[in-house]
Coordinates of C-alpha atoms in Angstrom, one line a residue:
Chain A
M1 CA -27.9 6.0 183.0
P2 CA -29.8 6.2 179.8
P3 CA -32.2 9.2 179.1
S4 CA -35.7 8.3 180.1
T5 CA -37.1 8.9 176.6
C6 CA -35.1 5.8 175.6
L7 CA -36.5 3.8 178.3
R8 CA -39.9 4.8 177.4
S9 CA -39.3 4.0 173.7
F10 CA -38.3 0.5 174.7
S11 CA -41.4 -0.2 176.6
R12 CA -43.7 0.8 173.8
L13 CA -42.0 -1.1 171.1
S14 CA -44.7 -3.6 170.7
I15 CA -47.5 -1.2 171.1
D16 CA -49.9 -0.9 168.2
V17 CA -49.1 2.6 166.4
T18 CA -52.5 3.9 166.2
A19 CA -53.3 2.7 170.0
Q20 CA -50.1 4.7 170.9
T21 CA -50.8 7.8 169.3
S22 CA -54.4 7.9 170.7
I23 CA -52.8 7.3 174.1
A24 CA -50.4 10.0 173.4
Q25 CA -53.3 12.4 172.4
R26 CA -55.3 11.4 175.5
L27 CA -52.4 11.9 177.9
G28 CA -51.3 15.1 176.2
R29 CA -47.8 13.9 176.2
P30 CA -45.2 15.0 173.7
Q31 CA -44.6 12.6 170.6
V32 CA -41.1 11.1 170.7
A33 CA -39.0 9.2 168.4
L34 CA -39.5 5.6 168.4
F35 CA -37.0 2.7 167.6
T36 CA -39.0 1.3 165.1
T37 CA -39.7 1.8 161.6
S38 CA -42.9 -0.4 160.9
A39 CA -44.9 2.8 161.1
T40 CA -43.4 4.4 158.3
R41 CA -43.1 1.3 156.2
H42 CA -47.0 0.6 156.7
A43 CA -47.7 4.2 156.1
T44 CA -48.9 4.7 152.2
A45 CA -46.0 5.1 150.0
P46 CA -45.3 8.8 149.3
K47 CA -46.1 9.8 145.9
R48 CA -43.3 10.1 143.4
K49 CA -42.4 13.5 141.8
G50 CA -44.1 13.9 138.5
M51 CA -46.1 10.7 139.1
T52 CA -49.8 11.2 138.1
A53 CA -52.8 8.9 138.0
A54 CA -52.6 6.0 135.5
P55 CA -53.4 7.0 132.1
K56 CA -57.0 6.6 130.9
K57 CA -57.6 3.7 128.2
G58 CA -57.1 5.2 124.7
V59 CA -55.1 8.2 126.0
K60 CA -51.6 8.4 124.4
S61 CA -49.1 8.8 127.2
L62 CA -45.9 7.8 125.7
N63 CA -44.2 10.9 124.8
T64 CA -41.0 10.1 122.8
K65 CA -40.1 13.3 121.4
K66 CA -36.9 15.1 122.9
S67 CA -38.3 17.8 125.1
R68 CA -37.3 21.3 124.2
K69 CA -35.7 21.8 127.4
A70 CA -33.1 19.0 126.8
A71 CA -32.4 20.5 123.3
A72 CA -31.6 23.9 124.9
M73 CA -29.3 22.3 127.4
D74 CA -26.9 21.0 124.6
T75 CA -24.3 23.7 124.7
G76 CA -21.2 21.6 124.4
K77 CA -18.3 23.1 122.4
R78 CA -18.3 21.7 118.9
P79 CA -14.7 20.6 117.3
A80 CA -13.4 23.3 115.0
Q81 CA -13.6 22.5 111.3
G82 CA -11.2 19.8 110.5
E83 CA -10.2 19.3 113.8
R84 CA -11.4 15.7 114.0
K85 CA -10.1 14.7 110.7
A86 CA -6.7 16.1 111.8
L87 CA -6.8 14.0 115.0
R88 CA -7.8 11.1 112.9
K89 CA -4.8 11.2 110.4
R90 CA -2.2 12.5 113.1
I91 CA 0.9 10.6 112.7
V92 CA 2.8 10.1 116.0
L93 CA 6.4 8.8 115.4
S94 CA 7.9 9.1 118.8
N95 CA 7.1 8.3 122.4
N96 CA 9.2 10.0 125.1
N97 CA 8.2 7.4 127.8
A98 CA 9.7 4.5 125.6
L99 CA 13.5 3.6 126.4
E100 CA 16.1 4.4 124.3
V101 CA 17.6 1.5 122.6
S102 CA 21.4 1.9 122.9
S103 CA 22.2 -0.8 120.4
L104 CA 19.8 0.6 117.6
K105 CA 21.9 1.5 114.4
N106 CA 20.8 3.6 111.8
L107 CA 20.3 2.9 108.2
S108 CA 22.7 4.8 106.1
K109 CA 23.6 5.1 102.5
D110 CA 26.2 2.5 102.8
N111 CA 24.7 -0.1 104.6
V112 CA 21.0 0.1 103.5
L113 CA 21.5 -2.5 100.7
S114 CA 23.7 -4.9 102.7
E115 CA 22.5 -8.2 103.3
Q116 CA 24.1 -8.3 106.7
N117 CA 21.3 -6.4 108.0
E118 CA 19.0 -9.3 107.7
G119 CA 17.0 -10.2 110.8
K120 CA 18.2 -6.8 112.5
V121 CA 16.2 -3.9 113.6
M122 CA 17.5 -0.8 112.1
G123 CA 16.7 3.0 113.0
L124 CA 15.6 5.2 110.3
P125 CA 17.7 8.2 110.2
E126 CA 15.6 11.5 111.2
E127 CA 16.5 14.1 108.9
E128 CA 17.1 12.4 105.5
V129 CA 14.5 9.6 105.6
V130 CA 11.9 10.4 108.3
D131 CA 10.9 13.7 107.2
A132 CA 10.7 12.7 103.4
L133 CA 8.6 9.7 104.5
R134 CA 6.5 12.1 106.4
A135 CA 6.2 14.1 103.5
V136 CA 5.0 11.5 101.1
D137 CA 2.5 10.2 103.6
A138 CA 4.3 6.8 103.9
F139 CA 3.3 6.3 107.8
K140 CA -0.1 5.2 108.4
A141 CA -1.9 6.1 111.5
T142 CA -2.8 2.3 112.1
Q143 CA 1.0 1.4 112.4
G144 CA 2.5 1.2 115.9
W145 CA 5.2 4.0 115.3
G146 CA 4.0 6.0 118.3
L147 CA 4.7 3.1 120.7
F148 CA 8.6 3.8 120.1
R149 CA 11.1 6.3 121.0
R150 CA 12.0 6.7 117.2
P151 CA 11.0 4.9 114.1
A152 CA 12.8 1.5 113.3
V153 CA 12.3 -1.1 111.0
L154 CA 12.9 -4.8 111.0
M155 CA 15.0 -6.0 108.1
R156 CA 13.1 -9.1 107.2
K157 CA 13.9 -11.3 104.3
E158 CA 11.5 -9.7 102.1
A159 CA 13.2 -6.4 102.6
I160 CA 16.5 -8.0 101.8
Q161 CA 14.8 -9.2 99.0
L162 CA 13.8 -5.7 97.9
A163 CA 17.4 -4.3 98.5
K164 CA 18.8 -6.8 96.2
L165 CA 16.5 -5.7 93.4
L166 CA 17.7 -2.0 94.1
R167 CA 21.3 -3.4 94.1
E168 CA 20.4 -5.0 90.7
V169 CA 19.0 -1.8 89.2
E170 CA 21.9 0.2 90.3
G171 CA 24.4 -2.4 89.2
S172 CA 22.8 -2.4 85.8
R173 CA 23.6 1.3 85.5
T174 CA 27.0 0.6 83.7
G175 CA 25.2 -1.0 80.7
Q176 CA 23.0 0.6 78.2
Q177 CA 19.9 -1.0 79.1
K178 CA 18.8 0.2 82.7
K179 CA 16.7 -2.2 84.4
T180 CA 13.1 -1.5 85.4
I181 CA 11.9 -3.9 87.9
R182 CA 8.5 -4.3 89.0
R183 CA 6.8 -6.0 92.0
I184 CA 3.5 -6.5 93.6
L185 CA 3.5 -7.0 97.3
S186 CA 0.9 -9.3 98.7
G187 CA 0.2 -11.2 101.7
E188 CA -2.2 -11.6 104.9
R189 CA -3.5 -8.8 106.6
M190 CA -1.3 -7.1 108.9
S191 CA 1.8 -9.0 107.5
G192 CA 3.6 -5.6 106.8
K193 CA 2.9 -5.1 103.2
S194 CA 2.6 -1.3 103.8
T195 CA 5.7 -1.2 106.1
L196 CA 7.9 -3.1 103.4
L197 CA 6.6 -0.6 100.9
L198 CA 7.9 2.2 103.4
Q199 CA 11.1 0.2 103.9
G200 CA 11.4 0.3 100.0
L201 CA 10.8 4.0 99.8
S202 CA 13.3 4.7 102.6
M203 CA 15.9 2.7 100.7
G204 CA 15.2 4.8 97.7
F205 CA 15.5 8.0 99.6
L206 CA 18.9 6.8 101.1
R207 CA 20.2 5.8 97.8
D208 CA 19.4 9.2 96.4
W209 CA 16.8 7.7 94.2
F210 CA 13.7 9.9 93.0
V211 CA 10.9 8.8 94.9
I212 CA 7.2 9.2 93.8
S213 CA 4.8 7.5 96.1
L214 CA 0.9 7.6 95.6
P215 CA 0.1 6.9 99.3
E216 CA -3.2 5.7 98.9
A217 CA -5.1 4.6 95.8
Q218 CA -8.4 5.2 97.2
D219 CA -7.9 8.8 97.5
I220 CA -7.3 9.0 93.8
V221 CA -10.4 7.0 92.7
N222 CA -13.1 7.8 95.4
A223 CA -14.3 11.0 93.6
H224 CA -13.5 13.4 96.5
T225 CA -11.2 15.7 94.5
E226 CA -11.9 17.7 91.2
Y227 CA -11.6 16.1 87.8
A228 CA -11.6 17.4 84.3
P229 CA -11.4 15.7 80.9
L230 CA -7.9 15.9 79.3
P231 CA -8.0 18.0 76.1
N232 CA -7.1 16.0 72.9
S233 CA -7.1 12.6 74.6
N234 CA -8.8 9.5 72.8
P235 CA -10.4 7.7 74.6
T236 CA -11.0 10.5 77.2
Q237 CA -8.6 10.7 80.1
Y238 CA -9.3 12.6 83.1
T239 CA -7.0 14.7 85.1
Q240 CA -7.1 15.6 88.7
D241 CA -5.9 18.8 89.4
T242 CA -6.1 19.5 92.9
Y243 CA -4.6 16.0 93.8
T244 CA -1.9 16.5 91.3
A245 CA -1.0 19.7 92.6
N246 CA -0.8 18.1 96.0
L247 CA 1.2 15.1 94.7
L248 CA 3.8 17.8 93.3
Q249 CA 4.1 19.4 96.7
Q250 CA 4.9 15.9 98.3
I251 CA 7.3 15.3 95.7
Q252 CA 8.9 18.6 96.0
K253 CA 9.2 18.1 99.7
A254 CA 10.5 14.6 99.6
N255 CA 13.1 15.2 96.8
S256 CA 14.0 18.6 97.5
R257 CA 17.7 18.2 97.3
F258 CA 17.7 16.8 93.8
L259 CA 15.3 19.5 92.6
E260 CA 17.0 22.4 93.8
S261 CA 20.3 21.3 92.4
T262 CA 19.2 20.3 88.9
K263 CA 18.4 22.8 85.9
L264 CA 15.9 22.2 83.3
S265 CA 17.3 20.6 80.4
T266 CA 14.1 20.4 78.0
K267 CA 11.9 23.2 76.9
P268 CA 8.5 22.4 78.7
M269 CA 5.2 23.3 76.9
L270 CA 3.6 25.3 79.7
D271 CA 1.0 28.0 79.6
I272 CA 2.8 29.7 82.4
P273 CA 6.3 31.1 81.3
L274 CA 9.4 29.7 83.2
K275 CA 12.5 31.6 83.2
P276 CA 15.2 30.1 81.1
N277 CA 17.7 28.0 83.0
A278 CA 15.2 27.5 86.0
T279 CA 15.7 24.6 88.5
L280 CA 13.2 21.7 88.5
K281 CA 12.1 23.2 92.0
E282 CA 10.5 26.3 90.2
L283 CA 9.1 23.9 87.7
V284 CA 7.4 22.0 90.4
A285 CA 6.4 25.2 92.0
V286 CA 4.5 26.3 89.2
G287 CA 2.3 23.2 89.3
T288 CA 1.7 23.4 92.8
A289 CA 0.7 27.1 92.8
N290 CA -1.4 26.6 89.9
P291 CA -3.5 23.3 90.0
E292 CA -4.8 23.8 86.4
A293 CA -1.3 23.2 85.3
S294 CA -0.2 20.6 87.5
W295 CA -0.6 17.8 85.1
P296 CA 1.4 19.5 82.2
V297 CA 4.0 20.1 85.1
F298 CA 3.9 16.7 86.0
V299 CA 4.5 15.5 82.5
A300 CA 7.3 18.0 82.1
L301 CA 9.0 16.9 85.3
W302 CA 8.7 13.2 84.1
N303 CA 10.4 14.1 80.8
E304 CA 13.1 15.8 82.9
L305 CA 13.5 12.7 84.9
S306 CA 13.8 10.6 81.6
Q307 CA 16.8 12.5 80.6
P308 CA 20.0 10.4 80.7
G309 CA 21.9 10.8 83.5
R310 CA 19.2 11.6 86.0
P311 CA 18.7 9.2 89.1
S312 CA 16.8 6.0 89.3
I313 CA 13.0 6.4 90.0
M314 CA 11.0 4.5 92.8
L315 CA 7.5 4.7 91.9
A316 CA 5.1 3.3 94.5
I317 CA 1.4 3.0 95.3
D318 CA -0.6 1.6 98.3
G319 CA -3.9 -0.2 98.1
L320 CA -3.7 -1.5 94.6
S321 CA -7.1 -3.0 94.2
H322 CA -8.5 0.3 94.1
A323 CA -6.7 1.2 91.2
M324 CA -8.0 -2.1 89.4
R325 CA -11.4 -1.4 89.0
N326 CA -14.0 1.4 88.1
S327 CA -13.5 4.7 89.9
E328 CA -16.2 6.6 91.5
Y329 CA -16.1 9.3 88.8
L330 CA -18.7 9.5 86.1
S331 CA -18.3 10.5 82.7
A332 CA -20.4 13.1 80.8
E333 CA -22.3 10.1 79.6
V334 CA -23.0 9.2 83.3
K335 CA -21.0 6.0 82.9
P336 CA -18.6 5.1 85.3
I337 CA -14.8 6.1 84.6
H338 CA -12.3 3.3 84.6
A339 CA -9.5 4.0 87.2
H340 CA -7.0 3.4 84.4
D341 CA -8.4 6.5 82.8
L342 CA -7.4 8.8 85.4
T343 CA -4.1 10.2 84.1
L344 CA -2.2 9.5 87.5
I345 CA -3.2 5.9 87.7
R346 CA -2.7 5.5 84.1
H347 CA 0.7 6.8 84.5
F348 CA 1.4 4.2 87.4
V349 CA -0.1 1.3 85.5
D350 CA 1.7 1.8 82.1
H351 CA 4.9 1.6 84.2
L352 CA 3.6 -1.5 86.2
S353 CA 2.5 -3.2 83.0
G354 CA 5.8 -2.8 81.5
Q355 CA 4.3 -0.7 78.5
K356 CA 6.8 2.2 79.5
K357 CA 10.1 1.7 80.7
L358 CA 12.0 3.8 83.2
P359 CA 14.9 5.2 81.2
N360 CA 17.3 5.4 84.0
G361 CA 16.0 2.4 85.6
G362 CA 14.2 2.1 88.7
I363 CA 11.5 -0.2 90.7
V364 CA 7.8 0.0 90.4
L365 CA 6.3 -1.0 93.7
A366 CA 2.7 -1.7 94.5
A367 CA 1.3 -2.9 97.8
T368 CA -2.0 -4.7 97.9
S369 CA -4.3 -4.4 101.1
K370 CA -6.4 -7.0 102.8
S371 CA -8.3 -4.7 104.9
N372 CA -9.3 -2.1 102.7
S373 CA -9.6 -3.7 99.3
P374 CA -12.9 -3.6 96.9
T375 CA -13.0 -6.9 95.0
S376 CA -11.0 -6.9 91.8
A377 CA -11.2 -10.5 90.6
A378 CA -8.6 -10.0 87.8
L379 CA -5.9 -8.5 90.3
D380 CA -6.7 -11.3 92.8
F381 CA -6.4 -14.0 90.3
C382 CA -3.2 -12.6 88.8
V383 CA -1.5 -12.4 92.3
E384 CA -2.8 -16.0 92.9
V385 CA -1.3 -17.4 89.7
A386 CA 1.8 -15.6 90.4
E387 CA 2.2 -17.0 93.9
A388 CA 1.4 -20.4 92.6
R389 CA 4.2 -20.2 90.1
Q390 CA 6.5 -19.5 92.8
N391 CA 5.4 -22.3 95.2
A392 CA 3.4 -25.1 93.3
P393 CA 4.2 -24.7 89.4
D394 CA 2.4 -27.9 88.7
N395 CA -0.8 -26.5 90.3
I396 CA -1.7 -23.2 88.7
P397 CA -5.3 -22.1 89.3
Q398 CA -7.8 -21.5 86.4
W399 CA -9.8 -18.6 85.7
N400 CA -13.3 -18.9 87.0
P401 CA -15.5 -18.5 83.8
Y402 CA -18.5 -17.4 85.7
K403 CA -16.7 -14.3 87.1
N404 CA -16.8 -11.0 85.2
V405 CA -13.4 -10.4 83.7
D406 CA -12.1 -6.7 83.7
A407 CA -10.1 -7.2 80.6
R408 CA -8.0 -4.0 81.1
V409 CA -6.7 -5.2 84.4
M410 CA -6.0 -8.7 83.0
E411 CA -3.9 -7.0 80.1
T412 CA -2.1 -5.0 82.7
L413 CA -1.1 -7.9 84.6
K414 CA -0.6 -10.3 82.1
D415 CA 3.2 -10.5 82.6
L416 CA 2.3 -12.0 86.0
N417 CA 1.1 -15.0 84.0
T418 CA 4.5 -15.4 82.1
D419 CA 7.9 -16.8 83.2
S420 CA 9.5 -13.3 82.9
T421 CA 10.7 -11.8 86.3
D422 CA 10.3 -8.2 85.6
L423 CA 6.8 -8.4 86.9
D424 CA 6.4 -10.4 89.9
V425 CA 5.0 -10.9 93.3
I426 CA 6.8 -10.5 96.6
R427 CA 4.9 -12.6 98.9
V428 CA 5.0 -11.0 102.3
G429 CA 4.5 -13.9 104.7
G430 CA 5.2 -14.5 108.5
L431 CA 8.5 -13.8 110.3
T432 CA 10.8 -16.5 111.0
K433 CA 11.5 -17.1 114.7
N434 CA 14.9 -15.5 114.2
E435 CA 13.3 -12.3 113.1
A436 CA 10.6 -12.6 115.6
R437 CA 13.2 -12.9 118.3
A438 CA 14.9 -9.9 116.9
I439 CA 11.8 -7.6 117.1
M440 CA 10.8 -8.9 120.5
E441 CA 14.3 -8.1 121.9
Y442 CA 13.7 -4.5 120.5
Y443 CA 10.4 -4.5 122.2
A444 CA 11.8 -5.5 125.4
E445 CA 14.7 -2.8 125.3
S446 CA 12.1 -0.3 124.5
G447 CA 10.6 -1.4 127.7
L448 CA 7.3 -2.4 126.0
L449 CA 7.5 -5.9 126.9
R450 CA 8.3 -6.9 130.4
H451 CA 9.5 -10.4 129.9
T452 CA 12.6 -12.2 129.5
V453 CA 12.8 -13.0 125.7
N454 CA 13.8 -16.5 125.6
E455 CA 13.0 -19.3 123.1
G456 CA 10.0 -20.6 124.6
F457 CA 8.5 -17.1 125.1
V458 CA 9.3 -16.3 121.4
S459 CA 7.8 -19.5 120.1
E460 CA 4.6 -18.8 122.0
K461 CA 4.2 -15.4 120.7
W462 CA 5.3 -16.4 117.3
S463 CA 2.6 -19.1 117.3
L464 CA -0.2 -17.0 118.8
A465 CA 0.5 -14.4 116.1
G466 CA -0.4 -17.0 113.5
M467 CA 3.0 -18.4 112.5
G468 CA 4.8 -15.0 112.8
N469 CA 2.3 -12.4 111.3
I470 CA 4.2 -9.3 112.4
G471 CA 1.2 -7.1 113.0
E472 CA -0.5 -9.8 115.2
L473 CA 3.0 -10.1 117.0
E474 CA 3.1 -6.7 117.9
R475 CA -0.4 -6.9 119.0
T476 CA -0.1 -9.9 121.3
S477 CA 3.1 -8.9 122.8
V478 CA 3.2 -5.2 123.0
R479 CA -0.5 -3.7 122.8
L480 CA -2.5 -6.4 124.5
R481 CA -0.4 -6.4 127.7
I482 CA -2.4 -7.2 130.7
Chain B
M1 CA -13.2 33.1 109.7
V2 CA -14.8 31.5 106.5
C3 CA -16.3 34.0 104.4
L4 CA -19.8 32.9 103.2
L5 CA -20.5 34.5 99.8
P6 CA -23.8 33.5 98.3
V7 CA -23.4 32.1 94.6
F8 CA -26.1 32.6 92.4
L9 CA -27.5 29.6 90.4
N10 CA -30.3 29.8 88.2
G11 CA -31.3 33.2 90.0
F12 CA -31.0 31.9 93.4
N13 CA -28.5 32.5 95.8
F14 CA -26.7 29.5 97.8
Q15 CA -24.1 29.6 100.5
E16 CA -20.7 28.5 99.5
T17 CA -20.4 25.7 101.9
V18 CA -23.4 23.8 100.5
L19 CA -22.8 20.9 98.1
V20 CA -23.5 21.3 94.7
K21 CA -25.7 18.1 94.5
R22 CA -27.9 19.3 97.4
S23 CA -28.5 22.9 96.1
L24 CA -29.5 21.2 92.7
E25 CA -31.7 19.1 94.5
S26 CA -33.5 21.7 96.2
F27 CA -35.2 22.7 92.9
F28 CA -38.5 21.1 92.2
G29 CA -38.0 18.6 89.4
I30 CA -34.5 17.6 90.3
G31 CA -33.9 14.6 92.5
P32 CA -30.8 12.3 92.8
K33 CA -30.9 10.9 89.0
V34 CA -31.2 14.1 87.5
S35 CA -28.7 16.0 89.8
Q36 CA -26.2 13.1 89.1
G37 CA -26.5 13.5 85.3
L38 CA -26.0 17.1 85.6
L39 CA -23.0 16.9 87.6
A40 CA -21.4 14.2 85.5
K41 CA -22.2 16.5 82.4
F42 CA -20.0 19.3 83.7
H43 CA -17.6 17.0 85.4
I44 CA -18.3 18.1 88.9
H45 CA -17.4 15.5 91.6
P46 CA -20.1 14.5 93.9
W47 CA -18.7 16.1 97.1
A48 CA -18.0 19.6 95.3
K49 CA -19.2 22.6 97.3
I50 CA -20.8 25.6 95.5
G51 CA -17.6 27.7 96.6
S52 CA -15.3 25.4 94.7
L53 CA -16.9 25.7 91.5
K54 CA -15.4 28.0 88.7
N55 CA -17.5 30.8 87.3
A56 CA -17.6 29.2 84.0
T57 CA -19.1 26.0 85.4
V58 CA -21.8 28.2 87.2
M59 CA -22.8 29.9 84.2
D60 CA -23.0 26.5 82.3
L61 CA -25.2 25.1 85.1
T62 CA -27.4 28.1 85.2
A63 CA -27.7 28.0 81.4
E64 CA -28.7 24.3 81.5
L65 CA -31.0 24.7 84.4
S66 CA -32.8 27.6 82.5
N67 CA -33.4 25.2 79.7
M68 CA -34.9 22.6 81.7
K69 CA -38.5 22.1 82.8
I70 CA -38.2 22.7 86.6
E71 CA -40.2 24.5 89.3
N72 CA -43.3 26.3 88.0
D73 CA -43.0 25.3 84.5
L74 CA -43.0 21.6 85.7
R75 CA -45.7 22.2 88.2
R76 CA -47.9 23.8 85.6
E77 CA -47.7 20.6 83.4
V78 CA -48.5 18.4 86.2
Q79 CA -51.5 20.7 87.1
D80 CA -52.7 20.7 83.3
N81 CA -52.6 16.8 83.4
I82 CA -54.7 16.8 86.4
R83 CA -57.1 19.5 85.0
R84 CA -57.2 17.6 81.7
L85 CA -58.6 14.5 83.5
K86 CA -61.1 16.5 85.4
D87 CA -62.3 18.3 82.4
M88 CA -62.8 15.1 80.6
G89 CA -64.9 14.0 83.5
T90 CA -62.9 10.9 84.2
Y91 CA -63.0 9.0 87.5
R92 CA -59.4 9.9 88.2
G93 CA -60.2 13.5 87.7
R94 CA -63.0 13.5 90.0
R95 CA -61.1 11.7 92.7
H96 CA -58.2 14.3 92.3
A97 CA -60.9 17.0 92.8
M98 CA -62.4 15.5 95.7
G99 CA -58.9 14.9 97.2
L100 CA -59.4 11.0 97.6
P101 CA -57.1 8.2 96.4
V102 CA -57.1 7.7 92.7
R103 CA -55.9 4.4 92.1
G104 CA -58.3 2.2 93.8
Q105 CA -57.1 2.2 97.4
R106 CA -59.4 1.8 100.3
T107 CA -60.8 4.8 101.8
R108 CA -62.0 3.3 105.2
T109 CA -58.7 4.3 106.8
Q110 CA -55.4 5.8 105.9
I111 CA -56.0 8.2 103.1
T112 CA -54.0 11.3 104.7
T113 CA -51.4 11.0 102.0
A114 CA -54.2 11.5 99.3
R115 CA -55.9 14.4 101.3
R116 CA -52.6 16.0 101.3
L117 CA -51.7 15.6 97.7
N118 CA -54.7 15.1 95.5
K119 CA -55.6 18.4 94.5
I120 CA -56.1 20.2 91.2
E121 CA -53.7 22.8 92.2
R122 CA -51.1 20.7 93.1
G123 CA -47.8 22.3 94.6
G124 CA -44.9 20.4 95.9
Q125 CA -41.6 21.2 97.3
G126 CA -38.9 23.5 95.8
R127 CA -37.2 26.8 95.6
V128 CA -40.3 28.6 94.6
Q129 CA -43.8 28.2 96.2
L130 CA -47.1 28.5 94.2

């Protein structure tokens, strides 16, 4: 049986609240809970906390200033100095969750230049190449190295083209005139220009070349490091001591085996005394330890490398368009300094333009960028002309006379407009379907692509990636998995 | 732990971690343009910190600053110009003395800037206060 209060409540459901209370008071009965909510709903809404009367007209009530209390509350731990940058620049080269690909073969000194590698994915050997590439900052944080078990590269047809050039240089070694080959890598965004540059560097490391890489031209010209005029230079050139010292350190780490085993054969003119019979490593160490001596040390090192019997040189730069315009530095007359007046860029550009040759042969490689490239009309035009020469020789573009021409850049790249093949453009285009299939099989074997790799699937992804753009292919098949 | 040693520039000390550009611009009479010129003259890159300067460069900068008309010298010149206007009895001088707009602006509203700035003893920001 239900308790009596319930029944009483039922019987009063429809009774007016006021009437009910008055009855209750009159009868002296205790108040009981009702099964109705109308009373509370009809009652005046309770005042909200902090709500006051409507503001008077003309009184400013909006206070947008942050309260002092809120400011005092912010006691979060701040990141340590340099922590965020370190995180941003961190290079991850392995992923323990990715599967080991059993069929993956390593590149080695013997097979790196072989044409049989075309269309295969090859691993980069850990101790010889990966460490050296890391030392010269060849890996970029935006590339997908961290997705796979260990670094591996696809030997696409452009890479084989590059390998042939290395073989050409090495083959010319027997003759007196050793070849200097100069190439500019161009292509769409994410088409693998920087990775191809990295492949070139790793070929250089494997073939025991001397590798000097300027990892990012922007860092040289954006006026974030010290600069000073080079004494006795006309027109004035500018050295960058801190940057050069750092570069020497990278060179030392990447080419340590050669530097340790080679003795000085010239007498460098340095302010700091070197013991006679010193190794090149000690020479480089002088430049690293004394930034103000870094440029003379670099010059001395270059002289050493130019002696007969020294290895061929791989000279590389990424982000070429930064080097083909005015830098952010200012001269004493508050005029912008052209990038070609910075000694390091000048050194590179002299070799790219063919003004200076590499006496022991070598390759000068420059990669352009499409995502971080300031306008350099002359460079763009020269690359366009060179591409047109390769593809459609009867339809070569003309210079737009309403554009400002940077005469120094035009002069540097004038070989692109001639028939000589010493300076040329390597067009990094889309992958072929076979190459796309090879890399997608590698994705699948790494456990990153859960799909059977058949012809239809490869064609679909290849088309989605804009006719085999490798960056887009990685994005559509690995990164954007749903 | 970073040691914060003050570096003396033109008789004032600055923390090592401060940008050279910023510390130069703290002087009355040096703005973006002048500081850019100074940095270029001594081949200091725009992101250089005070602590990274060589001693010789600091001396050069101090010598250059001591030859420039900045801080109180410059303030005095500005004040002299205003006082000259007033002594000649020009309209501009009178407006300065009254703390009202000088160049024909309306005075019905919005003259707080003029009230603040138009004085005979005009000060301004900088390392030294009058």
